[in-house]
GROMACS .gro file of C-alpha atoms in nm:
model
  217
    1UNK     CA    1   0.476  -3.105   3.278
    2UNK     CA    2   0.304  -2.770   3.210
    3UNK     CA    3   0.065  -2.759   2.918
    4UNK     CA    4   0.186  -2.556   2.619
    5UNK     CA    5  -0.002  -2.230   2.561
    6UNK     CA    6  -0.294  -2.252   2.322
    7UNK     CA    7  -0.190  -1.930   2.152
    8UNK     CA    8   0.119  -1.718   2.100
    9UNK     CA    9   0.183  -1.363   1.986
   10UNK     CA   10   0.261  -1.473   1.626
   11UNK     CA   11  -0.060  -1.680   1.623
   12UNK     CA   12  -0.261  -1.382   1.748
   13UNK     CA   13  -0.111  -1.150   1.488
   14UNK     CA   14  -0.159  -1.400   1.205
   15UNK     CA   15  -0.523  -1.440   1.302
   16UNK     CA   16  -0.565  -1.063   1.327
   17UNK     CA   17  -0.443  -1.020   0.970
   18UNK     CA   18  -0.670  -1.301   0.849
   19UNK     CA   19  -0.963  -1.139   1.029
   20UNK     CA   20  -0.887  -0.808   0.860
   21UNK     CA   21  -0.861  -0.974   0.518
   22UNK     CA   22  -1.177  -1.180   0.556
   23UNK     CA   23  -1.409  -0.959   0.762
   24UNK     CA   24  -1.275  -0.604   0.741
   25UNK     CA   25  -1.150  -0.358   0.997
   26UNK     CA   26  -1.484  -0.347   1.182
   27UNK     CA   27  -1.434  -0.709   1.290
   28UNK     CA   28  -1.086  -0.648   1.424
   29UNK     CA   29  -1.183  -0.642   1.791
   30UNK     CA   30  -1.046  -0.828   2.090
   31UNK     CA   31  -1.375  -1.015   2.127
   32UNK     CA   32  -1.392  -1.128   1.764
   33UNK     CA   33  -1.024  -1.218   1.759
   34UNK     CA   34  -1.069  -1.431   2.072
   35UNK     CA   35  -1.370  -1.605   1.914
   36UNK     CA   36  -1.171  -1.692   1.604
   37UNK     CA   37  -0.883  -1.824   1.812
   38UNK     CA   38  -1.114  -2.023   2.042
   39UNK     CA   39  -0.998  -1.849   2.359
   40UNK     CA   40  -1.135  -1.592   2.600
   41UNK     CA   41  -1.076  -1.221   2.544
   42UNK     CA   42  -0.871  -1.171   2.865
   43UNK     CA   43  -0.619  -1.430   2.749
   44UNK     CA   44  -0.523  -1.204   2.457
   45UNK     CA   45  -0.392  -0.927   2.680
   46UNK     CA   46  -0.079  -1.129   2.746
   47UNK     CA   47   0.012  -1.081   2.379
   48UNK     CA   48  -0.146  -0.748   2.276
   49UNK     CA   49  -0.230  -0.460   2.508
   50UNK     CA   50  -0.568  -0.373   2.351
   51UNK     CA   51  -0.740  -0.317   2.016
   52UNK     CA   52  -0.500  -0.036   1.932
   53UNK     CA   53  -0.215  -0.276   2.000
   54UNK     CA   54  -0.370  -0.518   1.751
   55UNK     CA   55  -0.392  -0.239   1.493
   56UNK     CA   56  -0.028  -0.145   1.552
   57UNK     CA   57   0.084  -0.506   1.515
   58UNK     CA   58  -0.114  -0.553   1.193
   59UNK     CA   59   0.036  -0.236   1.046
   60UNK     CA   60   0.380  -0.363   1.140
   61UNK     CA   61   0.310  -0.693   0.965
   62UNK     CA   62   0.190  -0.512   0.652
   63UNK     CA   63   0.496  -0.286   0.643
   64UNK     CA   64   0.721  -0.587   0.691
   65UNK     CA   65   0.549  -0.757   0.398
   66UNK     CA   66   0.588  -0.446   0.181
   67UNK     CA   67   0.961  -0.436   0.247
   68UNK     CA   68   1.025  -0.810   0.240
   69UNK     CA   69   1.327  -0.889   0.023
   70UNK     CA   70   1.389  -0.522  -0.060
   71UNK     CA   71   1.734  -0.367  -0.063
   72UNK     CA   72   1.836  -0.027  -0.206
   73UNK     CA   73   1.946  -0.021  -0.569
   74UNK     CA   74   2.109   0.321  -0.586
   75UNK     CA   75   1.888   0.422  -0.881
   76UNK     CA   76   1.609   0.671  -0.809
   77UNK     CA   77   1.383   0.530  -1.081
   78UNK     CA   78   1.435   0.172  -0.967
   79UNK     CA   79   1.361   0.276  -0.609
   80UNK     CA   80   1.034   0.450  -0.696
   81UNK     CA   81   0.934   0.173  -0.936
   82UNK     CA   82   1.000  -0.088  -0.667
   83UNK     CA   83   0.814   0.113  -0.404
   84UNK     CA   84   0.503   0.134  -0.622
   85UNK     CA   85   0.513  -0.235  -0.709
   86UNK     CA   86   0.558  -0.344  -0.347
   87UNK     CA   87   0.261  -0.130  -0.241
   88UNK     CA   88   0.044  -0.259  -0.525
   89UNK     CA   89   0.136  -0.622  -0.465
   90UNK     CA   90   0.090  -0.610  -0.088
   91UNK     CA   91  -0.231  -0.409  -0.072
   92UNK     CA   92  -0.394  -0.618  -0.342
   93UNK     CA   93  -0.345  -0.910  -0.104
   94UNK     CA   94  -0.470  -0.706   0.192
   95UNK     CA   95  -0.707  -0.437   0.057
   96UNK     CA   96  -0.881  -0.394   0.392
   97UNK     CA   97  -0.548  -0.284   0.538
   98UNK     CA   98  -0.531   0.033   0.326
   99UNK     CA   99  -0.753   0.251   0.550
  100UNK     CA  100  -0.591   0.106   0.862
  101UNK     CA  101  -0.242   0.198   0.742
  102UNK     CA  102  -0.336   0.531   0.589
  103UNK     CA  103  -0.545   0.661   0.881
  104UNK     CA  104  -0.278   0.604   1.144
  105UNK     CA  105   0.029   0.820   1.209
  106UNK     CA  106   0.344   0.682   1.050
  107UNK     CA  107   0.532   0.580   1.363
  108UNK     CA  108   0.617   0.230   1.247
  109UNK     CA  109   0.996   0.195   1.268
  110UNK     CA  110   1.023  -0.020   0.956
  111UNK     CA  111   0.819   0.230   0.760
  112UNK     CA  112   1.027   0.524   0.881
  113UNK     CA  113   1.348   0.340   0.797
  114UNK     CA  114   1.228   0.254   0.445
  115UNK     CA  115   1.121   0.611   0.370
  116UNK     CA  116   1.455   0.740   0.499
  117UNK     CA  117   1.642   0.493   0.279
  118UNK     CA  118   1.448   0.574  -0.039
  119UNK     CA  119   1.485   0.947   0.020
  120UNK     CA  120   1.858   0.898   0.082
  121UNK     CA  121   1.896   0.724  -0.254
  122UNK     CA  122   1.740   1.025  -0.427
  123UNK     CA  123   1.930   1.292  -0.233
  124UNK     CA  124   2.259   1.110  -0.283
  125UNK     CA  125   2.183   1.119  -0.657
  126UNK     CA  126   2.162   1.497  -0.637
  127UNK     CA  127   1.794   1.554  -0.568
  128UNK     CA  128   1.694   1.843  -0.339
  129UNK     CA  129   1.527   1.679  -0.042
  130UNK     CA  130   1.188   1.847  -0.100
  131UNK     CA  131   1.185   1.726  -0.462
  132UNK     CA  132   1.271   1.378  -0.339
  133UNK     CA  133   0.983   1.391  -0.090
  134UNK     CA  134   0.744   1.502  -0.362
  135UNK     CA  135   0.851   1.219  -0.591
  136UNK     CA  136   0.806   0.959  -0.316
  137UNK     CA  137   0.464   1.097  -0.219
  138UNK     CA  138   0.345   1.103  -0.581
  139UNK     CA  139   0.459   0.746  -0.633
  140UNK     CA  140   0.300   0.624  -0.309
  141UNK     CA  141  -0.025   0.804  -0.391
  142UNK     CA  142  -0.042   0.650  -0.737
  143UNK     CA  143   0.022   0.300  -0.604
  144UNK     CA  144  -0.242   0.329  -0.331
  145UNK     CA  145  -0.501   0.476  -0.566
  146UNK     CA  146  -0.428   0.211  -0.827
  147UNK     CA  147  -0.468  -0.062  -0.565
  148UNK     CA  148  -0.806   0.068  -0.449
  149UNK     CA  149  -0.930   0.083  -0.809
  150UNK     CA  150  -0.798  -0.266  -0.883
  151UNK     CA  151  -0.974  -0.426  -0.584
  152UNK     CA  152  -1.296  -0.225  -0.604
  153UNK     CA  153  -1.624  -0.398  -0.697
  154UNK     CA  154  -1.626  -0.194  -1.015
  155UNK     CA  155  -1.958  -0.113  -1.182
  156UNK     CA  156  -2.224  -0.385  -1.139
  157UNK     CA  157  -2.426  -0.271  -1.436
  158UNK     CA  158  -2.732  -0.414  -1.610
  159UNK     CA  159  -2.822  -0.393  -1.977
  160UNK     CA  160  -3.114  -0.167  -1.886
  161UNK     CA  161  -2.884   0.075  -1.704
  162UNK     CA  162  -2.652   0.094  -2.004
  163UNK     CA  163  -2.921   0.117  -2.268
  164UNK     CA  164  -2.912   0.498  -2.274
  165UNK     CA  165  -2.541   0.527  -2.195
  166UNK     CA  166  -2.372   0.408  -2.515
  167UNK     CA  167  -2.025   0.545  -2.439
  168UNK     CA  168  -2.013   0.381  -2.098
  169UNK     CA  169  -2.147   0.059  -2.248
  170UNK     CA  170  -1.869   0.063  -2.506
  171UNK     CA  171  -1.607   0.122  -2.235
  172UNK     CA  172  -1.735  -0.166  -2.022
  173UNK     CA  173  -1.614  -0.436  -2.257
  174UNK     CA  174  -1.315  -0.665  -2.276
  175UNK     CA  175  -1.061  -0.624  -1.997
  176UNK     CA  176  -1.255  -0.329  -1.856
  177UNK     CA  177  -1.591  -0.506  -1.841
  178UNK     CA  178  -1.619  -0.425  -1.469
  179UNK     CA  179  -1.435  -0.092  -1.495
  180UNK     CA  180  -1.155  -0.199  -1.265
  181UNK     CA  181  -0.785  -0.131  -1.305
  182UNK     CA  182  -0.593  -0.420  -1.464
  183UNK     CA  183  -0.229  -0.520  -1.432
  184UNK     CA  184  -0.162  -0.365  -1.774
  185UNK     CA  185  -0.329  -0.042  -1.661
  186UNK     CA  186  -0.108  -0.034  -1.353
  187UNK     CA  187   0.207  -0.088  -1.560
  188UNK     CA  188   0.107   0.183  -1.807
  189UNK     CA  189   0.015   0.428  -1.531
  190UNK     CA  190   0.336   0.365  -1.338
  191UNK     CA  191   0.541   0.440  -1.649
  192UNK     CA  192   0.351   0.765  -1.699
  193UNK     CA  193   0.409   0.867  -1.336
  194UNK     CA  194   0.780   0.787  -1.346
  195UNK     CA  195   0.826   0.952  -1.686
  196UNK     CA  196   0.656   1.263  -1.551
  197UNK     CA  197   0.880   1.264  -1.243
  198UNK     CA  198   1.186   1.220  -1.464
  199UNK     CA  199   1.083   1.509  -1.686
  200UNK     CA  200   0.945   1.752  -1.428
  201UNK     CA  201   1.117   1.683  -1.094
  202UNK     CA  202   1.436   1.480  -1.140
  203UNK     CA  203   1.757   1.687  -1.160
  204UNK     CA  204   1.843   1.547  -1.504
  205UNK     CA  205   1.503   1.652  -1.637
  206UNK     CA  206   1.550   2.006  -1.512
  207UNK     CA  207   1.901   2.022  -1.656
  208UNK     CA  208   1.766   1.912  -1.993
  209UNK     CA  209   1.494   2.174  -1.979
  210UNK     CA  210   1.745   2.447  -1.904
  211UNK     CA  211   1.968   2.327  -2.187
  212UNK     CA  212   1.671   2.350  -2.422
  213UNK     CA  213   1.597   2.705  -2.312
  214UNK     CA  214   1.321   2.633  -2.058
  215UNK     CA  215   1.281   2.813  -1.730
  216UNK     CA  216   1.365   2.685  -1.385
  217UNK     CA  217   1.057   2.582  -1.188
   0.00000   0.00000   0.00000
């Protein structure tokens, strides 16, 4: 009876994501991946074409995780709120994936489908498509920036460094002792972003402004 393979494509991709999480994008090579799996590098080419193929597969896994369990709600605010939360949740688990995802062209089919769906929810609610795109991009940008700030090392300060910086010393107390974004900060910031979108971009916000005598932007 033939021996079962020591590895499989899912095993390779799982290990690739673990390598990225634990060692960073610089370690995501065919050689390092083979070492971690306990196989030779040539054996990997049956499952991934090359390092770029590994990158593509990892991005696909991240996008799948972002969209796991998601279905459209029909509400523009719920869609943007959910998008931000899914990004924040997923990239906090995989912070080393942010540059990998952001520095590659968006050709992932799941990603394209999800963007199309979110934009459709907004346009079907009466949004001009360019306003919908702006709202999605603003929300995505906030979520990614918030994630990077939340997972950053913060400020590794010493008492000597803060001795002549009293305002900074006062700020680096309590929940902001390391000057990193907290869950509460994320929630507060997301509300500000969505409130701003509702007021400045959403069709209902513009209608209200016109009714109050404002000018069309």
